Structure formats: C-alpha cells, structure tokens
JSON list of C-alpha atoms in Angstrom, two decimals:
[
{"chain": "A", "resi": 1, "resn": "UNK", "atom": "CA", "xyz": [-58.14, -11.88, -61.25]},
{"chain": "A", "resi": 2, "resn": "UNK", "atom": "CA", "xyz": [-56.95, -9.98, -58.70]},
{"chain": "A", "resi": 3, "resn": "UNK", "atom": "CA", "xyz": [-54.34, -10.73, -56.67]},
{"chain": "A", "resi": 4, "resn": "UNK", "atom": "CA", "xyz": [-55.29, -11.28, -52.55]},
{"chain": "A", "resi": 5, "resn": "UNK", "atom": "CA", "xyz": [-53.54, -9.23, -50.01]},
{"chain": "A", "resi": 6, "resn": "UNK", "atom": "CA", "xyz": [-51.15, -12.15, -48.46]},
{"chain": "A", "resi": 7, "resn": "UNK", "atom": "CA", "xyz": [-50.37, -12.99, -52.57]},
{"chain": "A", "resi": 8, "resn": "UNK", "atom": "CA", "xyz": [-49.21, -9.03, -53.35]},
{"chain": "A", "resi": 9, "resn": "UNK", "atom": "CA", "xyz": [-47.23, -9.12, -49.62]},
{"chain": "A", "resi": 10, "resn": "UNK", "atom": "CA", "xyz": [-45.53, -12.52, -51.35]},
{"chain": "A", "resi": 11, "resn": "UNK", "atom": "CA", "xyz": [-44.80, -10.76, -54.76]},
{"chain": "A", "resi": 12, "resn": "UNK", "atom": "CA", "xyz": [-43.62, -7.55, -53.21]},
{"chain": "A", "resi": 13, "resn": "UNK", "atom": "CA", "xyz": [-41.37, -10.04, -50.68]},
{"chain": "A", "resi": 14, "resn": "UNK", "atom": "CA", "xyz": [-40.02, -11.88, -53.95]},
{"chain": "A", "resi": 15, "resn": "UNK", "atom": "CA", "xyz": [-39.44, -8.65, -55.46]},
{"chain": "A", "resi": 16, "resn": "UNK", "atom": "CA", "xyz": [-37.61, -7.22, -52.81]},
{"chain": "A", "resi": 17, "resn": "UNK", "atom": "CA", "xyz": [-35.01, -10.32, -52.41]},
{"chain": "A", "resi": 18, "resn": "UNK", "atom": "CA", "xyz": [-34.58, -10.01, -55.77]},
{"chain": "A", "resi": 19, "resn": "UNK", "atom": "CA", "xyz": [-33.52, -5.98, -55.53]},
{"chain": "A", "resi": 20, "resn": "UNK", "atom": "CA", "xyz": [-31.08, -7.54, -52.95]},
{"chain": "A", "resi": 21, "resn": "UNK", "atom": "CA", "xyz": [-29.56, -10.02, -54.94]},
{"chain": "A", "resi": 22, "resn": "UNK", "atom": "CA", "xyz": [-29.36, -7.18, -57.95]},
{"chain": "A", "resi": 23, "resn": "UNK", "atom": "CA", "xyz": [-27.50, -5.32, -55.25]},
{"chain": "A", "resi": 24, "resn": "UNK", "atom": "CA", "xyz": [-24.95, -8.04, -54.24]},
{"chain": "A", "resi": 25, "resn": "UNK", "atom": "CA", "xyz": [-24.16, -9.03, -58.15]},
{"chain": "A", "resi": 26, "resn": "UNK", "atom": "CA", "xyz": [-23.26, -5.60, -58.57]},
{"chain": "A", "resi": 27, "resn": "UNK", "atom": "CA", "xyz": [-20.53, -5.36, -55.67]},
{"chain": "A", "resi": 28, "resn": "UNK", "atom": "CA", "xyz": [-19.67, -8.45, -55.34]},
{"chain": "A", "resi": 29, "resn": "UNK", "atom": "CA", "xyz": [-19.68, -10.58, -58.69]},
{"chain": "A", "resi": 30, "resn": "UNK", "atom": "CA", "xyz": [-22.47, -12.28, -59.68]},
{"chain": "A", "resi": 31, "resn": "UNK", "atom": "CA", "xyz": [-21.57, -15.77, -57.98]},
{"chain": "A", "resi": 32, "resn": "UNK", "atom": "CA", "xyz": [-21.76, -13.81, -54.43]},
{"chain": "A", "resi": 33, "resn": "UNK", "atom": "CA", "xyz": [-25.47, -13.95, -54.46]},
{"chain": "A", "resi": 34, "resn": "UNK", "atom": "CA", "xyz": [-25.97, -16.25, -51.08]},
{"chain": "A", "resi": 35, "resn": "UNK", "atom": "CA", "xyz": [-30.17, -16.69, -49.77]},
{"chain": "A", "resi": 36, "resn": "UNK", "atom": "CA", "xyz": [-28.48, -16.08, -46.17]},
{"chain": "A", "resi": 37, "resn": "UNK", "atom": "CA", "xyz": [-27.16, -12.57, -46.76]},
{"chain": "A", "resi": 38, "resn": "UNK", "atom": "CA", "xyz": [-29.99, -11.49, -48.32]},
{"chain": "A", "resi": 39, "resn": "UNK", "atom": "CA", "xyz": [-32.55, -12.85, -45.27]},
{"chain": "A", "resi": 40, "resn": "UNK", "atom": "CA", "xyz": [-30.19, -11.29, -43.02]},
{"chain": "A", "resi": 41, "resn": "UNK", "atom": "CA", "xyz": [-30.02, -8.04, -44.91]},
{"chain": "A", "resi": 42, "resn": "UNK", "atom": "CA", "xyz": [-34.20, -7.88, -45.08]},
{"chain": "A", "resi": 43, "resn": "UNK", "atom": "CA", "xyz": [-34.25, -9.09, -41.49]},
{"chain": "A", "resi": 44, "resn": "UNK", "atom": "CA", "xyz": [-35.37, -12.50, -42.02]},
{"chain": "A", "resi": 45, "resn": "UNK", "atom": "CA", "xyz": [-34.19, -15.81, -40.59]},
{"chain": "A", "resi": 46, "resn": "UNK", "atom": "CA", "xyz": [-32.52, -18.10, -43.57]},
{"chain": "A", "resi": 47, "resn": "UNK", "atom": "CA", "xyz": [-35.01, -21.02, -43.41]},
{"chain": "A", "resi": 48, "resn": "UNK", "atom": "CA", "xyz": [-37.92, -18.16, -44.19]},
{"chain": "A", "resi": 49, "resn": "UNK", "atom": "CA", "xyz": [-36.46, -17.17, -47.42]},
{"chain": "A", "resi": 50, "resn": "UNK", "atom": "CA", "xyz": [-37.18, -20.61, -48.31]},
{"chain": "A", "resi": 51, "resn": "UNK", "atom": "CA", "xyz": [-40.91, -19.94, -48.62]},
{"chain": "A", "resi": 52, "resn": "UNK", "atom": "CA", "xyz": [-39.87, -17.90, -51.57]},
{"chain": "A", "resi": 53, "resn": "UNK", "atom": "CA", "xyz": [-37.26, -19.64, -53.33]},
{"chain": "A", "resi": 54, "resn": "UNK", "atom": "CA", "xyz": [-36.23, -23.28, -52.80]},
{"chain": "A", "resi": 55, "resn": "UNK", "atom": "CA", "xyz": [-32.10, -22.67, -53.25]},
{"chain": "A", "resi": 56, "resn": "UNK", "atom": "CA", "xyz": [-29.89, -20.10, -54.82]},
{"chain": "A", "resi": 57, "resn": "UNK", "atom": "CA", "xyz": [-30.64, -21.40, -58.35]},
{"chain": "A", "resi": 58, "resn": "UNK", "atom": "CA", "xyz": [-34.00, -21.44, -58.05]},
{"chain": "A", "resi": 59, "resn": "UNK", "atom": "CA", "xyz": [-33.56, -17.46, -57.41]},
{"chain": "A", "resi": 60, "resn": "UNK", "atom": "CA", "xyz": [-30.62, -16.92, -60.09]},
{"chain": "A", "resi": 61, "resn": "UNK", "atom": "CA", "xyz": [-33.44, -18.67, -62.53]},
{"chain": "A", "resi": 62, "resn": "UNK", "atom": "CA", "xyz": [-36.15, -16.41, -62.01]},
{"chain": "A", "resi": 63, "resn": "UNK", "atom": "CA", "xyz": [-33.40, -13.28, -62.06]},
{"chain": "A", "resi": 64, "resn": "UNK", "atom": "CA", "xyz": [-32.07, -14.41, -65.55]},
{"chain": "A", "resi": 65, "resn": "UNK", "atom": "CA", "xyz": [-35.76, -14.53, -66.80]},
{"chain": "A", "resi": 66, "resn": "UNK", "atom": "CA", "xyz": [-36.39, -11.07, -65.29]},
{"chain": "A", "resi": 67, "resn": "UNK", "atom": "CA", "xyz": [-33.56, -9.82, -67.40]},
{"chain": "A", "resi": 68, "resn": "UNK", "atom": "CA", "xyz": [-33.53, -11.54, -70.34]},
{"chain": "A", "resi": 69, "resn": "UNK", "atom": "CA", "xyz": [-37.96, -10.32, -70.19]},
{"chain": "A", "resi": 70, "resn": "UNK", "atom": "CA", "xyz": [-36.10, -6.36, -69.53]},
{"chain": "A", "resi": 71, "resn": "UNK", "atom": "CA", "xyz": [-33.96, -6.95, -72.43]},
{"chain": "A", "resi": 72, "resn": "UNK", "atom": "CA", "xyz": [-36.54, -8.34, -74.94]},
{"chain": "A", "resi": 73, "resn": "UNK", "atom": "CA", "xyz": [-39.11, -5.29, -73.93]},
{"chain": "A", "resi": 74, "resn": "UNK", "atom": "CA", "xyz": [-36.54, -2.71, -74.56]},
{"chain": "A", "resi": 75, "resn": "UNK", "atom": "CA", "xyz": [-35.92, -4.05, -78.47]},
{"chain": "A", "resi": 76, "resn": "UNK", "atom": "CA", "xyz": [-39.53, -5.02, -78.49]},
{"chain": "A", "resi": 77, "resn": "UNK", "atom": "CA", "xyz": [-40.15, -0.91, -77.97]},
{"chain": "A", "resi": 78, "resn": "UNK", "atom": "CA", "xyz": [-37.55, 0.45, -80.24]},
{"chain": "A", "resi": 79, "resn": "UNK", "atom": "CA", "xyz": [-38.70, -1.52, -83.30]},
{"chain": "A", "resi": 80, "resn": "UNK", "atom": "CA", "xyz": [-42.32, -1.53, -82.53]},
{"chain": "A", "resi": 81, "resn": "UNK", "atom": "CA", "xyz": [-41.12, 2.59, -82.12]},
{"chain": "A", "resi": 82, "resn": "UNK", "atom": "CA", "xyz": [-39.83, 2.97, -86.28]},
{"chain": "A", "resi": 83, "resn": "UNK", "atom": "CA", "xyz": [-42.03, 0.55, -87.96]},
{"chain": "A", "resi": 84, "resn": "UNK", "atom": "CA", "xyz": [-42.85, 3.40, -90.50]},
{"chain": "A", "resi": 85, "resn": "UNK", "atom": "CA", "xyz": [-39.23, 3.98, -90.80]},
{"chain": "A", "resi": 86, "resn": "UNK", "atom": "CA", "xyz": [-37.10, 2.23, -93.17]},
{"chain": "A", "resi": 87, "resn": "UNK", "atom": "CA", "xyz": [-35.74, -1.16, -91.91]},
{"chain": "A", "resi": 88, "resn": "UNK", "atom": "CA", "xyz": [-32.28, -0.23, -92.18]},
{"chain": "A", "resi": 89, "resn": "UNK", "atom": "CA", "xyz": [-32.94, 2.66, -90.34]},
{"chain": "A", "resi": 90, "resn": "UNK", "atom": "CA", "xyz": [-35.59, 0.37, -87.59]},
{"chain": "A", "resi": 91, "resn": "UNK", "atom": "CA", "xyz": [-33.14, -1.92, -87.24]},
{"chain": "A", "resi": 92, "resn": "UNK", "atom": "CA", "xyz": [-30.16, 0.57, -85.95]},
{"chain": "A", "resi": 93, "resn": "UNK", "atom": "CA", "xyz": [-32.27, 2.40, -83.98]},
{"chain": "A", "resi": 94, "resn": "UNK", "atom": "CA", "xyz": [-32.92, -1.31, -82.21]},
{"chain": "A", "resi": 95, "resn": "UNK", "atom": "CA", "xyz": [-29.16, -1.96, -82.00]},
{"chain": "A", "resi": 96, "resn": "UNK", "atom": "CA", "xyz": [-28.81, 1.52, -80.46]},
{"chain": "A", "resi": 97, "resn": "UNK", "atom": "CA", "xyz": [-31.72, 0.68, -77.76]},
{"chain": "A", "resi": 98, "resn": "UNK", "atom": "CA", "xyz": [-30.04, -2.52, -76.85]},
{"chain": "A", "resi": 99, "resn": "UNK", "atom": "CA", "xyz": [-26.52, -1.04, -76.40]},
{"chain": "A", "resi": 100, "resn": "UNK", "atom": "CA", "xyz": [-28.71, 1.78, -73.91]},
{"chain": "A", "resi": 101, "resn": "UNK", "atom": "CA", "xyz": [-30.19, -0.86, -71.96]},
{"chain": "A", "resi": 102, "resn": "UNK", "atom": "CA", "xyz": [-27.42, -3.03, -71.26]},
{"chain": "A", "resi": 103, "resn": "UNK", "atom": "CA", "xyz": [-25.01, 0.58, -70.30]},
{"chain": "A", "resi": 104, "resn": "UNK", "atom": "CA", "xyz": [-28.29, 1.65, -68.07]},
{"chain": "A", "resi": 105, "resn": "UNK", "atom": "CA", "xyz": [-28.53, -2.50, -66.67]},
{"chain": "A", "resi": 106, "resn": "UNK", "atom": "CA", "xyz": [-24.96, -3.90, -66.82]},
{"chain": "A", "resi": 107, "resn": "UNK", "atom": "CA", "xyz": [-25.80, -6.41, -63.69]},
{"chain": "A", "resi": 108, "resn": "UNK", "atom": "CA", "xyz": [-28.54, -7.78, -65.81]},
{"chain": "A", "resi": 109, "resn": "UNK", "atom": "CA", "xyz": [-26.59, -7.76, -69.25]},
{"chain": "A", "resi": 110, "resn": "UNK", "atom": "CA", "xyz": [-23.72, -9.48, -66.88]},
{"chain": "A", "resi": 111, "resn": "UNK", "atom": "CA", "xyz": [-26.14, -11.63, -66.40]},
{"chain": "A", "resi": 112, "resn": "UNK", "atom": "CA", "xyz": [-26.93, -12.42, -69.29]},
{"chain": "A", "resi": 113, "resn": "UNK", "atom": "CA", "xyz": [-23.75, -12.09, -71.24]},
{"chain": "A", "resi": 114, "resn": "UNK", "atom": "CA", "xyz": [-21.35, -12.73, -68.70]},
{"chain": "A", "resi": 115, "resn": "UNK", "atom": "CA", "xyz": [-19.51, -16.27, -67.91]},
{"chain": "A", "resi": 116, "resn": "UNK", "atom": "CA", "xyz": [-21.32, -18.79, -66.21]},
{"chain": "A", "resi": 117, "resn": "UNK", "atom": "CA", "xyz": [-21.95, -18.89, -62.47]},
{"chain": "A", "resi": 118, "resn": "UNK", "atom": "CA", "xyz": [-20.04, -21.10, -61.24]},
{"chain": "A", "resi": 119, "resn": "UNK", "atom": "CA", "xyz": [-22.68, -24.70, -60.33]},
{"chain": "A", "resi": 120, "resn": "UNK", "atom": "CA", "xyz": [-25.50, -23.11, -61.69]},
{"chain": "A", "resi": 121, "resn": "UNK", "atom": "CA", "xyz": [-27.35, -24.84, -65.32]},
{"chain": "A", "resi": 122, "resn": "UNK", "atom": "CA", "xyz": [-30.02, -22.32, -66.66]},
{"chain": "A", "resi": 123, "resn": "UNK", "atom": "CA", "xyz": [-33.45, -24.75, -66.81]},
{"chain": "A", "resi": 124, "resn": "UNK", "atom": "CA", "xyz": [-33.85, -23.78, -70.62]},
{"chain": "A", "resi": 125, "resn": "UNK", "atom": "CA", "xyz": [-37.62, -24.64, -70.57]},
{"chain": "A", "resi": 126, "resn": "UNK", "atom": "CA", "xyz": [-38.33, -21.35, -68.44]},
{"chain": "A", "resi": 127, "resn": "UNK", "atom": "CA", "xyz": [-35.20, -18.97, -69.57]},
{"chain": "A", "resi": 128, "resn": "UNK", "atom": "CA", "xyz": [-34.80, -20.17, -73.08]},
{"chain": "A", "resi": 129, "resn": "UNK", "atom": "CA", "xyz": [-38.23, -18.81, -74.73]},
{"chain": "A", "resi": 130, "resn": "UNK", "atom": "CA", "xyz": [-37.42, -15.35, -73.12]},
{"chain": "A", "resi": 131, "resn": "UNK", "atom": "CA", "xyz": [-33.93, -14.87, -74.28]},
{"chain": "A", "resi": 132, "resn": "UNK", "atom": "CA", "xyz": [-35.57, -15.75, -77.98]},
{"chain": "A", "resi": 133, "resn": "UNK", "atom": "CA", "xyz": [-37.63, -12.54, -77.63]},
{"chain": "A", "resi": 134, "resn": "UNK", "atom": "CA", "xyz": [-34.95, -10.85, -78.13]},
{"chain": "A", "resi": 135, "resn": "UNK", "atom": "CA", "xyz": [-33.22, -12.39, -80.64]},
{"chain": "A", "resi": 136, "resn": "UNK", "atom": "CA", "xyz": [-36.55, -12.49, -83.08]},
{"chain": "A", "resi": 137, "resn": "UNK", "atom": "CA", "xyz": [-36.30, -8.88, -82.94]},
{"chain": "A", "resi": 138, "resn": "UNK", "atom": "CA", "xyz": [-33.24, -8.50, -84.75]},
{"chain": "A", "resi": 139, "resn": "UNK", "atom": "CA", "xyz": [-33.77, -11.68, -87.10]},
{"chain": "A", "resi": 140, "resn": "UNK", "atom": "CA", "xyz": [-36.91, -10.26, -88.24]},
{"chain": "A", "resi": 141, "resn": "UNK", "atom": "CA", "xyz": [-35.17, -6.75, -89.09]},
{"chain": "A", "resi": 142, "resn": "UNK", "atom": "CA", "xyz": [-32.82, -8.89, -90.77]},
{"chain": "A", "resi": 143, "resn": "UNK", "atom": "CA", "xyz": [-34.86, -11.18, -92.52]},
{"chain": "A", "resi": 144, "resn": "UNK", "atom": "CA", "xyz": [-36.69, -8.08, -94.06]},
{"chain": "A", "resi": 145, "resn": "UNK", "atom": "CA", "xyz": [-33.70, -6.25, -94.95]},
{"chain": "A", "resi": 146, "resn": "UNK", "atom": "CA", "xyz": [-32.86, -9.18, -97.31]},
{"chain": "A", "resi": 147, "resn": "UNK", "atom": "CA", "xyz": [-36.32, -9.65, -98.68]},
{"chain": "A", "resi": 148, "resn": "UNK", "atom": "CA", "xyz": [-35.91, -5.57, -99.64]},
{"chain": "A", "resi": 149, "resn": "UNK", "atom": "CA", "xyz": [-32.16, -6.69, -101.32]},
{"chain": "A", "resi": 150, "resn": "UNK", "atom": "CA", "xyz": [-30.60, -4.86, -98.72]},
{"chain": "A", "resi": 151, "resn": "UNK", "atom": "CA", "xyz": [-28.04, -7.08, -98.09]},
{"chain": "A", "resi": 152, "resn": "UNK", "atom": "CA", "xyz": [-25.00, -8.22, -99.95]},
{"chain": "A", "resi": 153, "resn": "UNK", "atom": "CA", "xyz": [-25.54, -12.14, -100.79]},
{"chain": "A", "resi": 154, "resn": "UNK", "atom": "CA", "xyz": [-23.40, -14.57, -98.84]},
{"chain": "A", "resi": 155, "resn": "UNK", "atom": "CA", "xyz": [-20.74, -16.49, -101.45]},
{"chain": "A", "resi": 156, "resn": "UNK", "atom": "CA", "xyz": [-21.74, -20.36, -101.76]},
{"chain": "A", "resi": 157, "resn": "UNK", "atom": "CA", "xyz": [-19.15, -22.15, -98.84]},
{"chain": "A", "resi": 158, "resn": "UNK", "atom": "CA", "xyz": [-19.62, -26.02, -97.56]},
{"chain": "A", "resi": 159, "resn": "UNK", "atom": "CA", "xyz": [-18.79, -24.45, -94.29]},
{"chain": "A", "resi": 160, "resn": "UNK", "atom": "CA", "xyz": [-22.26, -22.64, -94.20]},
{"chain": "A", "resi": 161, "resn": "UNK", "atom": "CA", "xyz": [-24.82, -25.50, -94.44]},
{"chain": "A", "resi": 162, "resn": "UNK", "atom": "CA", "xyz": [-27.88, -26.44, -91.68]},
{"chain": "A", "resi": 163, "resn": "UNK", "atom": "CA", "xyz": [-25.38, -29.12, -90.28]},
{"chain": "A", "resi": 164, "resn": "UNK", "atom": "CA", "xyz": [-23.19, -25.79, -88.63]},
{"chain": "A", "resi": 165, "resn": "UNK", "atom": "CA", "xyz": [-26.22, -24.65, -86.63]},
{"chain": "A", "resi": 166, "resn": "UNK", "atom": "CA", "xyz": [-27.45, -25.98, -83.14]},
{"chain": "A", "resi": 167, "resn": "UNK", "atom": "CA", "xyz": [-30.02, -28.17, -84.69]},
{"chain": "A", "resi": 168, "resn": "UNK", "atom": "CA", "xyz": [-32.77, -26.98, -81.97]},
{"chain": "A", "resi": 169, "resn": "UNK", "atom": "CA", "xyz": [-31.86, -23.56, -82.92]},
{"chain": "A", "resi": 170, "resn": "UNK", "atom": "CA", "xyz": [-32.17, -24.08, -86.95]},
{"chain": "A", "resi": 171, "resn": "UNK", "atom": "CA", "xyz": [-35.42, -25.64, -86.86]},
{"chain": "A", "resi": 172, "resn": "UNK", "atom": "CA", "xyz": [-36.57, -22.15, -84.16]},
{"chain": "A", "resi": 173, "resn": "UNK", "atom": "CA", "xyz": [-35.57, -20.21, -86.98]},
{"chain": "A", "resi": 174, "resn": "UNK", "atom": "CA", "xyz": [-36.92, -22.18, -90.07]},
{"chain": "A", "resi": 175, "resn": "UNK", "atom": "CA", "xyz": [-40.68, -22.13, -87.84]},
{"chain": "A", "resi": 176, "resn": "UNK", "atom": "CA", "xyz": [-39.86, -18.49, -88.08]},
{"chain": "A", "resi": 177, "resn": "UNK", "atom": "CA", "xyz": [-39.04, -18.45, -92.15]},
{"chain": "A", "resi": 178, "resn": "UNK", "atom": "CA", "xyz": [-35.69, -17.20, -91.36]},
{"chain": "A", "resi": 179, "resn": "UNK", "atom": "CA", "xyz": [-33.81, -17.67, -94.71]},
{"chain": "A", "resi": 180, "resn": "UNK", "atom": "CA", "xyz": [-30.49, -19.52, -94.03]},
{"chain": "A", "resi": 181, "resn": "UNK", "atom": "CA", "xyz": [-28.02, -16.72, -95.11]},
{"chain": "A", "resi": 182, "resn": "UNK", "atom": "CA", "xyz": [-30.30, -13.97, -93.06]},
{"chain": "A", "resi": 183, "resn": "UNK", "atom": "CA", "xyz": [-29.67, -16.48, -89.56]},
{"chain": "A", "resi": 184, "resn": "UNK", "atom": "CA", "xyz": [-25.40, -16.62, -90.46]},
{"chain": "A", "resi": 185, "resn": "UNK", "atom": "CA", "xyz": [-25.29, -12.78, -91.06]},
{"chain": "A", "resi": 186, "resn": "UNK", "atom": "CA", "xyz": [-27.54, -12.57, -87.69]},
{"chain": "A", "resi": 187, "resn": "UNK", "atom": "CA", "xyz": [-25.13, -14.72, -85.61]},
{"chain": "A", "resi": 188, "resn": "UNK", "atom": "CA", "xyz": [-22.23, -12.55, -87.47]},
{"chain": "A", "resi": 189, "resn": "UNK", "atom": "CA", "xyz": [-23.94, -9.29, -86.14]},
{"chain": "A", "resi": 190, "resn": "UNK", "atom": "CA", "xyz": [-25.03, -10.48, -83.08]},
{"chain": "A", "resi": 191, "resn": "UNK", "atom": "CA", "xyz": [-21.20, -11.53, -82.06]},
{"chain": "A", "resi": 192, "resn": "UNK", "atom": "CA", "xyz": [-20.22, -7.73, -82.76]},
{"chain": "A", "resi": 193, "resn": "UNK", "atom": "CA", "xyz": [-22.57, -6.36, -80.72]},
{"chain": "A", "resi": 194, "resn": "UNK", "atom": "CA", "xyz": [-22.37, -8.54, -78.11]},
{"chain": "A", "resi": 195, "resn": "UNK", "atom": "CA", "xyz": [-18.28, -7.73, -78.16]},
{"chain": "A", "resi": 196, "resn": "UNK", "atom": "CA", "xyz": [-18.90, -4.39, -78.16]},
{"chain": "A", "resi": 197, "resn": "UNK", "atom": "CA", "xyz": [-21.28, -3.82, -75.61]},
{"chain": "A", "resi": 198, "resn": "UNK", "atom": "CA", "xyz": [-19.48, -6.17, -73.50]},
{"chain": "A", "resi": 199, "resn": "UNK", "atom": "CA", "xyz": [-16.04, -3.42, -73.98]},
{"chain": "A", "resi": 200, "resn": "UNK", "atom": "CA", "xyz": [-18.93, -0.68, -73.25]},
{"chain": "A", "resi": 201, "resn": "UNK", "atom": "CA", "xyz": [-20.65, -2.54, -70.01]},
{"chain": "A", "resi": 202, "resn": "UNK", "atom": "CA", "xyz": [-17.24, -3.26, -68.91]},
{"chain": "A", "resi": 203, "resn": "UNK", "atom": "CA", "xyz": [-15.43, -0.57, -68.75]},
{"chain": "A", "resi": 204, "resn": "UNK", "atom": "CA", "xyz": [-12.65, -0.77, -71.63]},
{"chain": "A", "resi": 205, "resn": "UNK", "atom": "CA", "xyz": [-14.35, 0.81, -74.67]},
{"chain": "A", "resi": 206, "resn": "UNK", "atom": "CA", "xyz": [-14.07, 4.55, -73.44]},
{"chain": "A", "resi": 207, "resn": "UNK", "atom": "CA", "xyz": [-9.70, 3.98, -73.84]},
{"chain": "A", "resi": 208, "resn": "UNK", "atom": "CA", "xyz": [-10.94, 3.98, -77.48]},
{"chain": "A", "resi": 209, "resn": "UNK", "atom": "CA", "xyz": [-14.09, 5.90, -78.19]},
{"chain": "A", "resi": 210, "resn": "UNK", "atom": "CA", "xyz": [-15.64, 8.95, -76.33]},
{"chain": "A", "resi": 211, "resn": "UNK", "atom": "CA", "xyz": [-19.02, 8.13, -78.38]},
{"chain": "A", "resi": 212, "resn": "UNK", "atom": "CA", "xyz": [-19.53, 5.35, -79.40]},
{"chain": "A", "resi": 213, "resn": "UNK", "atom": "CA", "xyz": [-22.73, 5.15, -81.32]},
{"chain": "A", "resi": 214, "resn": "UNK", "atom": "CA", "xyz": [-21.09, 6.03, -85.03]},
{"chain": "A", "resi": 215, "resn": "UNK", "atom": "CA", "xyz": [-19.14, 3.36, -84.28]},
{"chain": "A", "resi": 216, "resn": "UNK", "atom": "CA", "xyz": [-22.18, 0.59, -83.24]},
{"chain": "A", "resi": 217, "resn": "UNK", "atom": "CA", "xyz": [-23.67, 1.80, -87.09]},
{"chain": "A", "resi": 218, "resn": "UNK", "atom": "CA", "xyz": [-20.89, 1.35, -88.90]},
{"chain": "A", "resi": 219, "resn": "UNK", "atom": "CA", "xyz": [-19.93, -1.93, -87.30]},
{"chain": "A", "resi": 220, "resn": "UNK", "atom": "CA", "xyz": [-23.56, -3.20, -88.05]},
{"chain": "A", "resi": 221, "resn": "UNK", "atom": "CA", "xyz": [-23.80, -2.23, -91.44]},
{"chain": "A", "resi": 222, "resn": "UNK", "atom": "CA", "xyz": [-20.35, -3.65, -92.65]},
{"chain": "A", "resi": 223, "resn": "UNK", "atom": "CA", "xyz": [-21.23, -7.05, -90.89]},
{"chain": "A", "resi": 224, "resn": "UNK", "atom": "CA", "xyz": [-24.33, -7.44, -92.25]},
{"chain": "A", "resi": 225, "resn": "UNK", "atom": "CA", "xyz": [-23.00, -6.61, -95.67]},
{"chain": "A", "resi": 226, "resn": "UNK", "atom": "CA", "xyz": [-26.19, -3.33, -96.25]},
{"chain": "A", "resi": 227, "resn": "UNK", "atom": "CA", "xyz": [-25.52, -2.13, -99.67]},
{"chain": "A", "resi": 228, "resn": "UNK", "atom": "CA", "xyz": [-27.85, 1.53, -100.18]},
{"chain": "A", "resi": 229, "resn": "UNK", "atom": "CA", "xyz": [-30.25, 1.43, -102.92]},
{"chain": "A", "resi": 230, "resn": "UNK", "atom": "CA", "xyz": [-28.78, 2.87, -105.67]},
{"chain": "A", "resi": 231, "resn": "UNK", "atom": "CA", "xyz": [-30.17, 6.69, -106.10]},
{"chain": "A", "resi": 232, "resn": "UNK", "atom": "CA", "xyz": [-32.23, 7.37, -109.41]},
{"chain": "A", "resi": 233, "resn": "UNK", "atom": "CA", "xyz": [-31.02, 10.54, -111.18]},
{"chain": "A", "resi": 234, "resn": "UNK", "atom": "CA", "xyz": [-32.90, 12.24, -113.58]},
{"chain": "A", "resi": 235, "resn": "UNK", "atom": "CA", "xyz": [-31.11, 13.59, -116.39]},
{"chain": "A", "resi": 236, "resn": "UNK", "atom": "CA", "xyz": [-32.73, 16.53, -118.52]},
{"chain": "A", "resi": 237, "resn": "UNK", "atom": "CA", "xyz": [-34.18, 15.80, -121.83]},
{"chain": "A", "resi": 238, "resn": "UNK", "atom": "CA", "xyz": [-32.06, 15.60, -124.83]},
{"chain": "A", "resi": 239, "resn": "UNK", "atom": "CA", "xyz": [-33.10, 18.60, -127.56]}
]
C-alpha cells in the first residue's frame, strides 16, 4: 500500500537524520553521534527529533541494520551475479565484492566491524537476522565447495567439536545443513577477511600492497584449504 504524504515526509525525515549521523561517524568517531547535533544541524529543536527516534540507541540500532541490510545486498548481488560460474570462482568474486563495499562504505563497515560504542547493546532480535544475510552467503559458497571436494579435509582434533561453537550459532548453521568442518573453515576465512579489510578500511594496508586483490585470492584459497581438480591428460594411443 502506498505510503500517505505525512508517512513519506516521516521516512524522508528519518532518512535524512540518519545521512547526518553517517556524516558525524565519519569525522568524528562513531560514539560522537549525539540526537542534539543532528536536530540542530537539520534545524530542529532536540525534543522534535524524538518523534523519530526515542534515544541515541534507538537511532545507532536502526543505522547498524541499514548497514549490515547494504552489506548483505552487495554479496547477495555478486553471487547471485556468477551462479553459472564455478564456485571457486563465485565465491572470490563475492569476497572481492565485499572488500569493494566496505573500501566504498568504511563508516558502515566501522560500524559493523569496528569496537563497540561505548553504552550501546545491539537488540539482536532486529540486527542479528540481518548480519546472518551475509554470512549465509559465504557459508553456502563454502558448503558447496566441499560437497564438489574442493576443499582439503580438516584432520580429526578434540578441539573442533559442536561444544567450541556459540551454541545459538551451531544450531543457525545445522538448520542451514552446514557440515561442521565447512562452518570452522568459514569462521577461519571469515577472520582473514575481516583482518584484511579492516588494514584496507583503515588505512594501513597500502604501507604493504599497492593492489591488493591477488592478495584477498590467495589468502582465501590457502585458508580454506581449495585444492584444483586434478587436470585429465590424454595421452596418445600406444601402436
């Protein structure tokens, strides 16, 4: 249904607060986002902001859901993007589109990635189910690439059993038939990339690398342990 006039001037209003407190993460550190600069940057008394968002969390909430929506749309895109491809190759193309959105969006992958804000708990009932977008994504690509023997078997170790993971997390994955070696070498690949992009996002990875990419597929592939099929060759026919 369509939205009424006073509803899009209330979305557009929400939106535009929001742009603010982008703006303010970005110069300031994202625990300088404060309801009163923002109403006095738009214009607005302080107590009218309220009609939009109850207190600062209540806005740094519906920012991290924003971002971690951004982030799960850009890796939705990239693999939906190579699904003919092979996975190997679909799944570093996704890596690749991740590392581009968080260098084009580092306020939201600061967000994200970054250390806490200082008083603020994320409510995990409204950010949690969005930042698992993301994370299928890759555990999918994953989970195929070892159903196609892709990927080198993990060795047998007491310190890899169900009782490591968050159990809230284990059963997510098990729902999603997530075979228990695929979800260690995701968490294993996930903390490189994570590391990497943080360097990137951050400033410190161009004192090592002037392009980085090579070095985003490499570091994927050894970490997840990709072995190449082994080539067929033909020999001629004996006399």
């Amino acid at each position: 249904m369509a939205l009424s006039r006073r509803e899009r001037r209330h979305e557009q209003t929400r939106q535009e607060i929001k742009q603010i407190a982008r703006k303010q993460m970005a110069q300031q550190g994202r625990a300088s986002i404060s309801l009163r600069g923002i109403a006095a940057e738009m214009g607005m008394s302080a107590p009218s902001l309220y009609n939009y968002y109850t207190n600062r969390d209540d806005l740094v909430t519906d920012l991290l859901v924003d971002s971690y929506t951004h982030q799960a749309e850009a890796l939705e895109q990239a693999s939906a993007s190579c699904q003919t491809q092979e996975t190997i190759a679909c799944l570093l193309k996704t890596v690749l589109a991740y590392r581009q959105w968080a260098v084009e969006h580092p306020t939201e992958f600061a967000l994200i990635a970054g250390s806490p804000i200082p008083g603020y708990v994320a409510p995990i009932e409204q950010t949690l189910p969005q930042a698992r977008r993301s994370l299928k994504v890759l555990l999918d690509l994953l989970q195929h690439a070892w159903d196609e023997h892709l990927l080198l078997p993990q060795l047998d170790s007491p310190d890899i059993a169900p009782e490591t993971f968050n159990d809230d997390f284990l059963a997510w994955c098990r729902e999603n038939g997530y075979a228990l070696c695929v979800v260690f070498l995701f968490l294993e690949c996930y903390a490189f990339l994570q590391g990497a992009i943080a360097l990137e996002v951050f400033g410190h990875l161009p004192f090592f690398l002037n392009k980085p990419d090579a070095f985003y597929r490499t570091g994927v592939l050894t970490t997840i342990g990709y072995q190449a099929p082994q080539k067929v060759t033909n020999h001629p026919a004996r006399d």
